[in-house]
Amino acid sequence: MDGEQRTNTRRTVLRAAVVVGALAAVRGLFPSGDGAPDAGPRQPSPAPESSAAAAGPPPSAEQAGPASGPGPYRLRPMAGETSRSGPGTSPPHPDVAFQLSTDSREVFLTFDDGPHPAYTPDVLRILRRHGARATFFVIGENAVEFPGLLRAIADDGHAVANHTWSHPQLTTLPPGAVRSELGHTSDLIEDVLGTAPDLARAPYGDWDEPSLSICNALGMSPVGWAVDSQDWTMPGAGNIAYTVLDQLRPGAIVLSHDGGGERGQTVEALAWYLPRLLDEGYRPVRIEP
């Protein structure tokens, strides 16, 4: 091992130690959504990214036919980027954005599976405190229960995007069901906010040609991720924070979750790593089509 490799190894070890140590202090300071102190990092769980409840969109929408062939997608991803996280993840598709071109140190924080009445307000408070913007990929079944949280997300200047109605793996569904999952959620968002979403993310990052065609026909650009925080595995807040800091680069889209399970670790990690990203010159912004 040469001198430069030894230096990089020492830097990595020290950075991980700093993250874990600082998070111990954060746990005592940052309250959880119900007003009680957060209990701190929990034991890792092997469970994958959780889906919402099983009830689907209205049966009448299931009868819709497939979309017409895809036209030009609004977002143009950088070539060669991949998204390989979560169960069932498909190979990278050239029309899905994993990282966006930028002339500055912009990064794109995204939060999936909400809104959640406890964790979404916590995430919003942290982002607001630091003047950061993000993109929230919401589940229709959750959004219909908490429309006020959709308004809170939009009122804070964040983007509200489509993550299907009930979080199925789109590549296992017939075209009519895909159209229903995406279309019903877009209709709900438009009803609540007055504007339909122009971004969508497939559960598990799993797109295929029919689902991409339907996404495009509904006026949305497909979005993946370049950095998976791994918060869906519940590895501990320190591991989540270190993963984001270690893998971040300009233009990267970062995957995290504000719903779909217990997300106290995500909140705790965000409270620690977000000011560090700002200190390093990064600027978290929302994804714009």
PDB file of C-alpha atoms in Angstrom:
ATOM      1  CA  MET A   1       0.000   0.000   0.000  1.00  0.00           C
ATOM      2  CA  ASP A   2       1.525   3.330  -1.039  1.00  0.00           C
ATOM      3  CA  GLY A   3       1.396   6.588   0.930  1.00  0.00           C
ATOM      4  CA  GLU A   4      -1.654   7.963  -0.835  1.00  0.00           C
ATOM      5  CA  GLN A   5      -3.648   4.766  -0.201  1.00  0.00           C
ATOM      6  CA  ARG A   6      -2.693   4.821   3.497  1.00  0.00           C
ATOM      7  CA  THR A   7      -3.818   8.453   3.722  1.00  0.00           C
ATOM      8  CA  ASN A   8      -7.163   7.683   2.099  1.00  0.00           C
ATOM      9  CA  THR A   9      -7.719   4.693   4.378  1.00  0.00           C
ATOM     10  CA  ARG A  10      -6.974   6.764   7.497  1.00  0.00           C
ATOM     11  CA  ARG A  11      -9.314   9.484   6.252  1.00  0.00           C
ATOM     12  CA  THR A  12     -12.142   7.002   5.719  1.00  0.00           C
ATOM     13  CA  VAL A  13     -11.747   5.448   9.176  1.00  0.00           C
ATOM     14  CA  LEU A  14     -11.566   8.829  10.896  1.00  0.00           C
ATOM     15  CA  ARG A  15     -14.594  10.134   9.023  1.00  0.00           C
ATOM     16  CA  ALA A  16     -16.670   7.126  10.040  1.00  0.00           C
ATOM     17  CA  ALA A  17     -15.640   7.568  13.680  1.00  0.00           C
ATOM     18  CA  VAL A  18     -16.573  11.252  13.620  1.00  0.00           C
ATOM     19  CA  VAL A  19     -20.003  10.471  12.159  1.00  0.00           C
ATOM     20  CA  VAL A  20     -20.832   7.856  14.781  1.00  0.00           C
ATOM     21  CA  GLY A  21     -19.567   9.994  17.645  1.00  0.00           C
ATOM     22  CA  ALA A  22     -21.412  13.109  16.569  1.00  0.00           C
ATOM     23  CA  LEU A  23     -24.650  11.217  16.067  1.00  0.00           C
ATOM     24  CA  ALA A  24     -24.539  10.146  19.693  1.00  0.00           C
ATOM     25  CA  ALA A  25     -24.766  13.815  20.635  1.00  0.00           C
ATOM     26  CA  VAL A  26     -27.494  14.524  18.086  1.00  0.00           C
ATOM     27  CA  ARG A  27     -29.731  11.797  19.547  1.00  0.00           C
ATOM     28  CA  GLY A  28     -29.957  13.688  22.817  1.00  0.00           C
ATOM     29  CA  LEU A  29     -30.827  16.976  21.143  1.00  0.00           C
ATOM     30  CA  PHE A  30     -33.221  16.290  18.290  1.00  0.00           C
ATOM     31  CA  PRO A  31     -36.821  15.427  19.207  1.00  0.00           C
ATOM     32  CA  SER A  32     -38.871  12.877  17.323  1.00  0.00           C
ATOM     33  CA  GLY A  33     -42.186  13.658  15.654  1.00  0.00           C
ATOM     34  CA  ASP A  34     -44.247  12.888  18.806  1.00  0.00           C
ATOM     35  CA  GLY A  35     -42.204  15.267  20.954  1.00  0.00           C
ATOM     36  CA  ALA A  36     -40.232  12.575  22.821  1.00  0.00           C
ATOM     37  CA  PRO A  37     -36.462  12.192  22.507  1.00  0.00           C
ATOM     38  CA  ASP A  38     -35.451   9.809  19.778  1.00  0.00           C
ATOM     39  CA  ALA A  39     -34.327   6.447  21.116  1.00  0.00           C
ATOM     40  CA  GLY A  40     -31.267   6.380  18.881  1.00  0.00           C
ATOM     41  CA  PRO A  41     -30.125   3.885  16.261  1.00  0.00           C
ATOM     42  CA  ARG A  42     -31.940   0.575  16.341  1.00  0.00           C
ATOM     43  CA  GLN A  43     -30.753  -2.875  15.430  1.00  0.00           C
ATOM     44  CA  PRO A  44     -30.468  -3.480  11.671  1.00  0.00           C
ATOM     45  CA  SER A  45     -33.371  -5.266  10.016  1.00  0.00           C
ATOM     46  CA  PRO A  46     -33.210  -7.439   6.904  1.00  0.00           C
ATOM     47  CA  ALA A  47     -36.563  -6.112   5.704  1.00  0.00           C
ATOM     48  CA  PRO A  48     -36.511  -4.406   2.280  1.00  0.00           C
ATOM     49  CA  GLU A  49     -38.108  -1.118   1.369  1.00  0.00           C
ATOM     50  CA  SER A  50     -41.633  -1.431   2.764  1.00  0.00           C
ATOM     51  CA  SER A  51     -44.668  -0.906   0.588  1.00  0.00           C
ATOM     52  CA  ALA A  52     -47.881   0.855   1.510  1.00  0.00           C
ATOM     53  CA  ALA A  53     -51.153  -0.944   2.191  1.00  0.00           C
ATOM     54  CA  ALA A  54     -52.444  -3.389  -0.396  1.00  0.00           C
ATOM     55  CA  ALA A  55     -55.597  -1.599  -1.504  1.00  0.00           C
ATOM     56  CA  GLY A  56     -55.303  -0.466  -5.111  1.00  0.00           C
ATOM     57  CA  PRO A  57     -56.706   2.340  -7.221  1.00  0.00           C
ATOM     58  CA  PRO A  58     -60.323   2.309  -8.423  1.00  0.00           C
ATOM     59  CA  PRO A  59     -61.124  -0.817 -10.472  1.00  0.00           C
ATOM     60  CA  SER A  60     -62.482   1.286 -13.341  1.00  0.00           C
ATOM     61  CA  ALA A  61     -59.006   2.685 -13.988  1.00  0.00           C
ATOM     62  CA  GLU A  62     -57.644  -0.843 -14.392  1.00  0.00           C
ATOM     63  CA  GLN A  63     -59.494  -1.138 -17.702  1.00  0.00           C
ATOM     64  CA  ALA A  64     -57.431   1.604 -19.355  1.00  0.00           C
ATOM     65  CA  GLY A  65     -55.368   0.510 -22.322  1.00  0.00           C
ATOM     66  CA  PRO A  66     -51.598   0.850 -22.697  1.00  0.00           C
ATOM     67  CA  ALA A  67     -50.009   4.184 -23.423  1.00  0.00           C
ATOM     68  CA  SER A  68     -48.746   5.164 -26.825  1.00  0.00           C
ATOM     69  CA  GLY A  69     -45.057   4.864 -27.623  1.00  0.00           C
ATOM     70  CA  PRO A  70     -42.646   7.018 -25.656  1.00  0.00           C
ATOM     71  CA  GLY A  71     -41.785  10.499 -26.819  1.00  0.00           C
ATOM     72  CA  PRO A  72     -38.876  12.621 -25.612  1.00  0.00           C
ATOM     73  CA  TYR A  73     -38.258  12.429 -21.868  1.00  0.00           C
ATOM     74  CA  ARG A  74     -37.874  15.732 -20.064  1.00  0.00           C
ATOM     75  CA  LEU A  75     -34.914  14.805 -17.863  1.00  0.00           C
ATOM     76  CA  ARG A  76     -31.751  13.734 -19.609  1.00  0.00           C
ATOM     77  CA  PRO A  77     -29.646  11.528 -17.324  1.00  0.00           C
ATOM     78  CA  MET A  78     -25.882  11.367 -17.422  1.00  0.00           C
ATOM     79  CA  ALA A  79     -24.648   8.356 -19.356  1.00  0.00           C
ATOM     80  CA  GLY A  80     -23.208   5.429 -17.454  1.00  0.00           C
ATOM     81  CA  GLU A  81     -24.901   6.045 -14.091  1.00  0.00           C
ATOM     82  CA  THR A  82     -26.548   3.049 -12.418  1.00  0.00           C
ATOM     83  CA  SER A  83     -29.120   2.304  -9.749  1.00  0.00           C
ATOM     84  CA  ARG A  84     -28.610  -1.072  -8.131  1.00  0.00           C
ATOM     85  CA  SER A  85     -30.367  -0.877  -4.765  1.00  0.00           C
ATOM     86  CA  GLY A  86     -33.384  -2.629  -3.349  1.00  0.00           C
ATOM     87  CA  PRO A  87     -35.123  -5.891  -4.241  1.00  0.00           C
ATOM     88  CA  GLY A  88     -36.117  -6.363  -7.853  1.00  0.00           C
ATOM     89  CA  THR A  89     -34.061  -3.446  -9.131  1.00  0.00           C
ATOM     90  CA  SER A  90     -33.843  -3.465 -12.903  1.00  0.00           C
ATOM     91  CA  PRO A  91     -30.673  -2.822 -14.908  1.00  0.00           C
ATOM     92  CA  PRO A  92     -30.036   0.859 -15.642  1.00  0.00           C
ATOM     93  CA  HIS A  93     -32.196   2.274 -18.410  1.00  0.00           C
ATOM     94  CA  PRO A  94     -30.921   5.081 -20.648  1.00  0.00           C
ATOM     95  CA  ASP A  95     -34.068   7.145 -20.121  1.00  0.00           C
ATOM     96  CA  VAL A  96     -34.007   7.054 -16.308  1.00  0.00           C
ATOM     97  CA  ALA A  97     -32.163   9.846 -14.481  1.00  0.00           C
ATOM     98  CA  PHE A  98     -29.722   8.616 -11.840  1.00  0.00           C
ATOM     99  CA  GLN A  99     -27.445  11.656 -11.780  1.00  0.00           C
ATOM    100  CA  LEU A 100     -28.045  15.085 -13.298  1.00  0.00           C
ATOM    101  CA  SER A 101     -25.562  17.317 -15.042  1.00  0.00           C
ATOM    102  CA  THR A 102     -24.600  20.379 -13.018  1.00  0.00           C
ATOM    103  CA  ASP A 103     -21.958  23.082 -13.222  1.00  0.00           C
ATOM    104  CA  SER A 104     -21.919  23.478  -9.439  1.00  0.00           C
ATOM    105  CA  ARG A 105     -21.953  21.299  -6.320  1.00  0.00           C
ATOM    106  CA  GLU A 106     -25.699  20.753  -6.462  1.00  0.00           C
ATOM    107  CA  VAL A 107     -27.110  17.484  -5.111  1.00  0.00           C
ATOM    108  CA  PHE A 108     -30.654  16.122  -5.146  1.00  0.00           C
ATOM    109  CA  LEU A 109     -32.045  14.695  -1.899  1.00  0.00           C
ATOM    110  CA  THR A 110     -35.147  12.560  -2.428  1.00  0.00           C
ATOM    111  CA  PHE A 111     -37.540  10.940   0.051  1.00  0.00           C
ATOM    112  CA  ASP A 112     -39.828   8.023  -0.840  1.00  0.00           C
ATOM    113  CA  ASP A 113     -42.944   6.294   0.525  1.00  0.00           C
ATOM    114  CA  GLY A 114     -44.499   9.204   2.456  1.00  0.00           C
ATOM    115  CA  PRO A 115     -46.110  11.292   3.492  1.00  0.00           C
ATOM    116  CA  HIS A 116     -45.981  10.027   7.094  1.00  0.00           C
ATOM    117  CA  PRO A 117     -47.551  11.999   9.959  1.00  0.00           C
ATOM    118  CA  ALA A 118     -44.486  11.637  12.209  1.00  0.00           C
ATOM    119  CA  TYR A 119     -41.432  11.467   9.954  1.00  0.00           C
ATOM    120  CA  THR A 120     -42.363  13.822   7.099  1.00  0.00           C
ATOM    121  CA  PRO A 121     -42.776  16.846   9.436  1.00  0.00           C
ATOM    122  CA  ASP A 122     -39.405  16.018  11.043  1.00  0.00           C
ATOM    123  CA  VAL A 123     -37.701  15.869   7.649  1.00  0.00           C
ATOM    124  CA  LEU A 124     -39.346  19.152   6.636  1.00  0.00           C
ATOM    125  CA  ARG A 125     -38.152  20.885   9.821  1.00  0.00           C
ATOM    126  CA  ILE A 126     -34.554  19.828   9.218  1.00  0.00           C
ATOM    127  CA  LEU A 127     -34.618  20.917   5.580  1.00  0.00           C
ATOM    128  CA  ARG A 128     -36.222  24.227   6.527  1.00  0.00           C
ATOM    129  CA  ARG A 129     -33.646  24.877   9.238  1.00  0.00           C
ATOM    130  CA  HIS A 130     -30.839  24.645   6.687  1.00  0.00           C
ATOM    131  CA  GLY A 131     -32.588  26.227   3.696  1.00  0.00           C
ATOM    132  CA  ALA A 132     -32.358  22.984   1.702  1.00  0.00           C
ATOM    133  CA  ARG A 133     -34.774  21.788  -0.983  1.00  0.00           C
ATOM    134  CA  ALA A 134     -35.682  18.194  -1.802  1.00  0.00           C
ATOM    135  CA  THR A 135     -38.023  16.026  -3.876  1.00  0.00           C
ATOM    136  CA  PHE A 136     -40.674  13.839  -2.203  1.00  0.00           C
ATOM    137  CA  PHE A 137     -41.915  10.781  -4.116  1.00  0.00           C
ATOM    138  CA  VAL A 138     -45.256  10.129  -2.450  1.00  0.00           C
ATOM    139  CA  ILE A 139     -47.465   7.033  -2.256  1.00  0.00           C
ATOM    140  CA  GLY A 140     -51.069   7.760  -3.258  1.00  0.00           C
ATOM    141  CA  GLU A 141     -52.544   5.701  -0.415  1.00  0.00           C
ATOM    142  CA  ASN A 142     -50.598   7.774   2.088  1.00  0.00           C
ATOM    143  CA  ALA A 143     -51.200  11.097   0.365  1.00  0.00           C
ATOM    144  CA  VAL A 144     -54.973  10.626   0.342  1.00  0.00           C
ATOM    145  CA  GLU A 145     -54.858  10.168   4.135  1.00  0.00           C
ATOM    146  CA  PHE A 146     -52.650  13.211   4.752  1.00  0.00           C
ATOM    147  CA  PRO A 147     -53.301  15.833   2.066  1.00  0.00           C
ATOM    148  CA  GLY A 148     -52.185  18.552   4.476  1.00  0.00           C
ATOM    149  CA  LEU A 149     -48.683  17.089   4.394  1.00  0.00           C
ATOM    150  CA  LEU A 150     -48.636  17.362   0.595  1.00  0.00           C
ATOM    151  CA  ARG A 151     -49.431  21.047   0.984  1.00  0.00           C
ATOM    152  CA  ALA A 152     -46.752  21.432   3.663  1.00  0.00           C
ATOM    153  CA  ILE A 153     -44.149  19.864   1.345  1.00  0.00           C
ATOM    154  CA  ALA A 154     -45.108  22.139  -1.542  1.00  0.00           C
ATOM    155  CA  ASP A 155     -45.415  25.250   0.658  1.00  0.00           C
ATOM    156  CA  ASP A 156     -41.808  24.757   1.783  1.00  0.00           C
ATOM    157  CA  GLY A 157     -40.647  24.839  -1.829  1.00  0.00           C
ATOM    158  CA  HIS A 158     -40.038  21.122  -2.321  1.00  0.00           C
ATOM    159  CA  ALA A 159     -41.150  19.059  -5.314  1.00  0.00           C
ATOM    160  CA  VAL A 160     -43.999  16.563  -4.903  1.00  0.00           C
ATOM    161  CA  ALA A 161     -43.542  13.592  -7.234  1.00  0.00           C
ATOM    162  CA  ASN A 162     -45.269  10.288  -8.042  1.00  0.00           C
ATOM    163  CA  HIS A 163     -44.283   6.958  -6.440  1.00  0.00           C
ATOM    164  CA  THR A 164     -47.429   5.027  -7.514  1.00  0.00           C
ATOM    165  CA  TRP A 165     -50.618   4.430  -5.565  1.00  0.00           C
ATOM    166  CA  SER A 166     -49.812   1.255  -3.593  1.00  0.00           C
ATOM    167  CA  HIS A 167     -46.076   0.609  -4.194  1.00  0.00           C
ATOM    168  CA  PRO A 168     -46.213  -2.449  -6.480  1.00  0.00           C
ATOM    169  CA  GLN A 169     -43.387  -3.648  -8.678  1.00  0.00           C
ATOM    170  CA  LEU A 170     -44.515  -2.118 -11.971  1.00  0.00           C
ATOM    171  CA  THR A 171     -42.789  -4.689 -14.156  1.00  0.00           C
ATOM    172  CA  THR A 172     -45.111  -7.386 -12.774  1.00  0.00           C
ATOM    173  CA  LEU A 173     -48.313  -5.531 -13.735  1.00  0.00           C
ATOM    174  CA  PRO A 174     -50.271  -5.332 -17.001  1.00  0.00           C
ATOM    175  CA  PRO A 175     -50.197  -1.927 -18.730  1.00  0.00           C
ATOM    176  CA  GLY A 176     -53.664  -0.942 -17.519  1.00  0.00           C
ATOM    177  CA  ALA A 177     -52.682  -1.476 -13.893  1.00  0.00           C
ATOM    178  CA  VAL A 178     -49.467   0.526 -14.351  1.00  0.00           C
ATOM    179  CA  ARG A 179     -51.447   3.387 -15.847  1.00  0.00           C
ATOM    180  CA  SER A 180     -53.858   3.210 -12.926  1.00  0.00           C
ATOM    181  CA  GLU A 181     -51.105   3.219 -10.271  1.00  0.00           C
ATOM    182  CA  LEU A 182     -49.377   6.236 -11.775  1.00  0.00           C
ATOM    183  CA  GLY A 183     -52.417   8.049 -13.144  1.00  0.00           C
ATOM    184  CA  HIS A 184     -54.528   7.857  -9.993  1.00  0.00           C
ATOM    185  CA  THR A 185     -51.661   9.242  -7.906  1.00  0.00           C
ATOM    186  CA  SER A 186     -51.062  12.080 -10.372  1.00  0.00           C
ATOM    187  CA  ASP A 187     -54.775  12.923 -10.265  1.00  0.00           C
ATOM    188  CA  LEU A 188     -54.718  13.068  -6.464  1.00  0.00           C
ATOM    189  CA  ILE A 189     -51.655  15.326  -6.380  1.00  0.00           C
ATOM    190  CA  GLU A 190     -53.254  17.636  -8.939  1.00  0.00           C
ATOM    191  CA  ASP A 191     -56.495  17.742  -6.925  1.00  0.00           C
ATOM    192  CA  VAL A 192     -54.618  18.708  -3.748  1.00  0.00           C
ATOM    193  CA  LEU A 193     -51.958  21.038  -5.147  1.00  0.00           C
ATOM    194  CA  GLY A 194     -53.504  22.266  -8.382  1.00  0.00           C
ATOM    195  CA  THR A 195     -50.629  20.928 -10.475  1.00  0.00           C
ATOM    196  CA  ALA A 196     -49.916  17.390 -11.635  1.00  0.00           C
ATOM    197  CA  PRO A 197     -46.457  15.965 -10.894  1.00  0.00           C
ATOM    198  CA  ASP A 198     -43.853  15.872 -13.644  1.00  0.00           C
ATOM    199  CA  LEU A 199     -41.534  13.326 -11.977  1.00  0.00           C
ATOM    200  CA  ALA A 200     -42.080   9.658 -11.121  1.00  0.00           C
ATOM    201  CA  ARG A 201     -40.072   6.901  -9.449  1.00  0.00           C
ATOM    202  CA  ALA A 202     -40.898   3.222  -9.821  1.00  0.00           C
ATOM    203  CA  PRO A 203     -40.937   1.213  -6.590  1.00  0.00           C
ATOM    204  CA  TYR A 204     -37.604  -0.606  -6.214  1.00  0.00           C
ATOM    205  CA  GLY A 205     -36.318   1.417  -9.180  1.00  0.00           C
ATOM    206  CA  ASP A 206     -37.815  -1.222 -11.476  1.00  0.00           C
ATOM    207  CA  TRP A 207     -38.839   0.199 -14.864  1.00  0.00           C
ATOM    208  CA  ASP A 208     -39.427  -1.544 -18.190  1.00  0.00           C
ATOM    209  CA  GLU A 209     -40.413  -0.247 -21.625  1.00  0.00           C
ATOM    210  CA  PRO A 210     -44.211  -0.413 -21.068  1.00  0.00           C
ATOM    211  CA  SER A 211     -44.053   1.360 -17.704  1.00  0.00           C
ATOM    212  CA  LEU A 212     -41.679   4.003 -19.049  1.00  0.00           C
ATOM    213  CA  SER A 213     -44.003   4.586 -22.002  1.00  0.00           C
ATOM    214  CA  ILE A 214     -46.960   5.092 -19.647  1.00  0.00           C
ATOM    215  CA  CYS A 215     -44.910   7.371 -17.381  1.00  0.00           C
ATOM    216  CA  ASN A 216     -44.010   9.517 -20.371  1.00  0.00           C
ATOM    217  CA  ALA A 217     -47.571   9.560 -21.708  1.00  0.00           C
ATOM    218  CA  LEU A 218     -48.720  10.900 -18.324  1.00  0.00           C
ATOM    219  CA  GLY A 219     -46.256  13.790 -18.638  1.00  0.00           C
ATOM    220  CA  MET A 220     -43.662  12.569 -16.148  1.00  0.00           C
ATOM    221  CA  SER A 221     -39.923  11.946 -16.323  1.00  0.00           C
ATOM    222  CA  PRO A 222     -38.597   8.756 -14.677  1.00  0.00           C
ATOM    223  CA  VAL A 223     -36.124   9.194 -11.826  1.00  0.00           C
ATOM    224  CA  GLY A 224     -33.761   6.671 -10.222  1.00  0.00           C
ATOM    225  CA  TRP A 225     -30.893   7.330  -7.822  1.00  0.00           C
ATOM    226  CA  ALA A 226     -27.099   7.349  -7.766  1.00  0.00           C
ATOM    227  CA  VAL A 227     -26.628   7.188  -3.977  1.00  0.00           C
ATOM    228  CA  ASP A 228     -28.701   4.775  -1.897  1.00  0.00           C
ATOM    229  CA  SER A 229     -28.606   5.806   1.767  1.00  0.00           C
ATOM    230  CA  GLN A 230     -29.572   2.207   2.632  1.00  0.00           C
ATOM    231  CA  ASP A 231     -31.978   3.552   5.255  1.00  0.00           C
ATOM    232  CA  TRP A 232     -34.551   0.943   4.194  1.00  0.00           C
ATOM    233  CA  THR A 233     -32.297  -1.725   5.753  1.00  0.00           C
ATOM    234  CA  MET A 234     -32.328   0.183   9.082  1.00  0.00           C
ATOM    235  CA  PRO A 235     -28.532  -0.135   9.549  1.00  0.00           C
ATOM    236  CA  GLY A 236     -28.331   2.622  12.188  1.00  0.00           C
ATOM    237  CA  ALA A 237     -28.262   6.384  11.802  1.00  0.00           C
ATOM    238  CA  GLY A 238     -24.456   6.497  11.781  1.00  0.00           C
ATOM    239  CA  ASN A 239     -24.240   4.072   8.864  1.00  0.00           C
ATOM    240  CA  ILE A 240     -26.877   6.004   6.913  1.00  0.00           C
ATOM    241  CA  ALA A 241     -25.035   9.292   7.404  1.00  0.00           C
ATOM    242  CA  TYR A 242     -21.658   7.808   6.507  1.00  0.00           C
ATOM    243  CA  THR A 243     -23.058   6.158   3.355  1.00  0.00           C
ATOM    244  CA  VAL A 244     -24.402   9.473   2.082  1.00  0.00           C
ATOM    245  CA  LEU A 245     -21.238  11.428   2.918  1.00  0.00           C
ATOM    246  CA  ASP A 246     -18.940   8.789   1.473  1.00  0.00           C
ATOM    247  CA  GLN A 247     -20.753   8.344  -1.865  1.00  0.00           C
ATOM    248  CA  LEU A 248     -21.962  11.875  -2.562  1.00  0.00           C
ATOM    249  CA  ARG A 249     -20.745  13.745  -5.638  1.00  0.00           C
ATOM    250  CA  PRO A 250     -22.034  16.758  -7.588  1.00  0.00           C
ATOM    251  CA  GLY A 251     -25.249  16.006  -9.465  1.00  0.00           C
ATOM    252  CA  ALA A 252     -26.041  12.831  -7.518  1.00  0.00           C
ATOM    253  CA  ILE A 253     -29.637  11.884  -6.730  1.00  0.00           C
ATOM    254  CA  VAL A 254     -29.802  10.515  -3.164  1.00  0.00           C
ATOM    255  CA  LEU A 255     -32.424   7.959  -2.115  1.00  0.00           C
ATOM    256  CA  SER A 256     -33.908   8.119   1.403  1.00  0.00           C
ATOM    257  CA  HIS A 257     -37.367   7.455   2.886  1.00  0.00           C
ATOM    258  CA  ASP A 258     -39.806   9.446   4.999  1.00  0.00           C
ATOM    259  CA  GLY A 259     -42.421   6.669   5.055  1.00  0.00           C
ATOM    260  CA  GLY A 260     -42.960   2.980   4.422  1.00  0.00           C
ATOM    261  CA  GLY A 261     -41.687   1.927   7.847  1.00  0.00           C
ATOM    262  CA  GLU A 262     -39.946   3.194  10.955  1.00  0.00           C
ATOM    263  CA  ARG A 263     -37.795   6.136   9.782  1.00  0.00           C
ATOM    264  CA  GLY A 264     -36.354   7.544  12.998  1.00  0.00           C
ATOM    265  CA  GLN A 265     -32.866   6.560  11.850  1.00  0.00           C
ATOM    266  CA  THR A 266     -33.352   8.498   8.602  1.00  0.00           C
ATOM    267  CA  VAL A 267     -34.410  11.614  10.503  1.00  0.00           C
ATOM    268  CA  GLU A 268     -31.487  11.347  12.918  1.00  0.00           C
ATOM    269  CA  ALA A 269     -28.990  10.826  10.108  1.00  0.00           C
ATOM    270  CA  LEU A 270     -30.346  13.744   8.063  1.00  0.00           C
ATOM    271  CA  ALA A 271     -30.075  16.083  11.065  1.00  0.00           C
ATOM    272  CA  TRP A 272     -26.360  15.272  11.244  1.00  0.00           C
ATOM    273  CA  TYR A 273     -25.199  14.969   7.636  1.00  0.00           C
ATOM    274  CA  LEU A 274     -27.134  17.847   6.067  1.00  0.00           C
ATOM    275  CA  PRO A 275     -25.143  20.665   7.733  1.00  0.00           C
ATOM    276  CA  ARG A 276     -21.931  18.779   6.900  1.00  0.00           C
ATOM    277  CA  LEU A 277     -22.889  18.675   3.228  1.00  0.00           C
ATOM    278  CA  LEU A 278     -23.461  22.402   3.327  1.00  0.00           C
ATOM    279  CA  ASP A 279     -20.090  22.920   5.027  1.00  0.00           C
ATOM    280  CA  GLU A 280     -18.458  20.980   2.178  1.00  0.00           C
ATOM    281  CA  GLY A 281     -20.001  23.347  -0.360  1.00  0.00           C
ATOM    282  CA  TYR A 282     -22.863  21.155  -1.549  1.00  0.00           C
ATOM    283  CA  ARG A 283     -26.256  22.722  -2.226  1.00  0.00           C
ATOM    284  CA  PRO A 284     -29.325  20.444  -1.951  1.00  0.00           C
ATOM    285  CA  VAL A 285     -31.932  21.446  -4.526  1.00  0.00           C
ATOM    286  CA  ARG A 286     -35.150  19.952  -5.868  1.00  0.00           C
ATOM    287  CA  ILE A 287     -35.199  18.042  -9.154  1.00  0.00           C
ATOM    288  CA  GLU A 288     -36.540  20.233 -11.962  1.00  0.00           C
ATOM    289  CA  PRO A 289     -37.776  18.692 -15.227  1.00  0.00           C
TER     290      PRO A 289
END
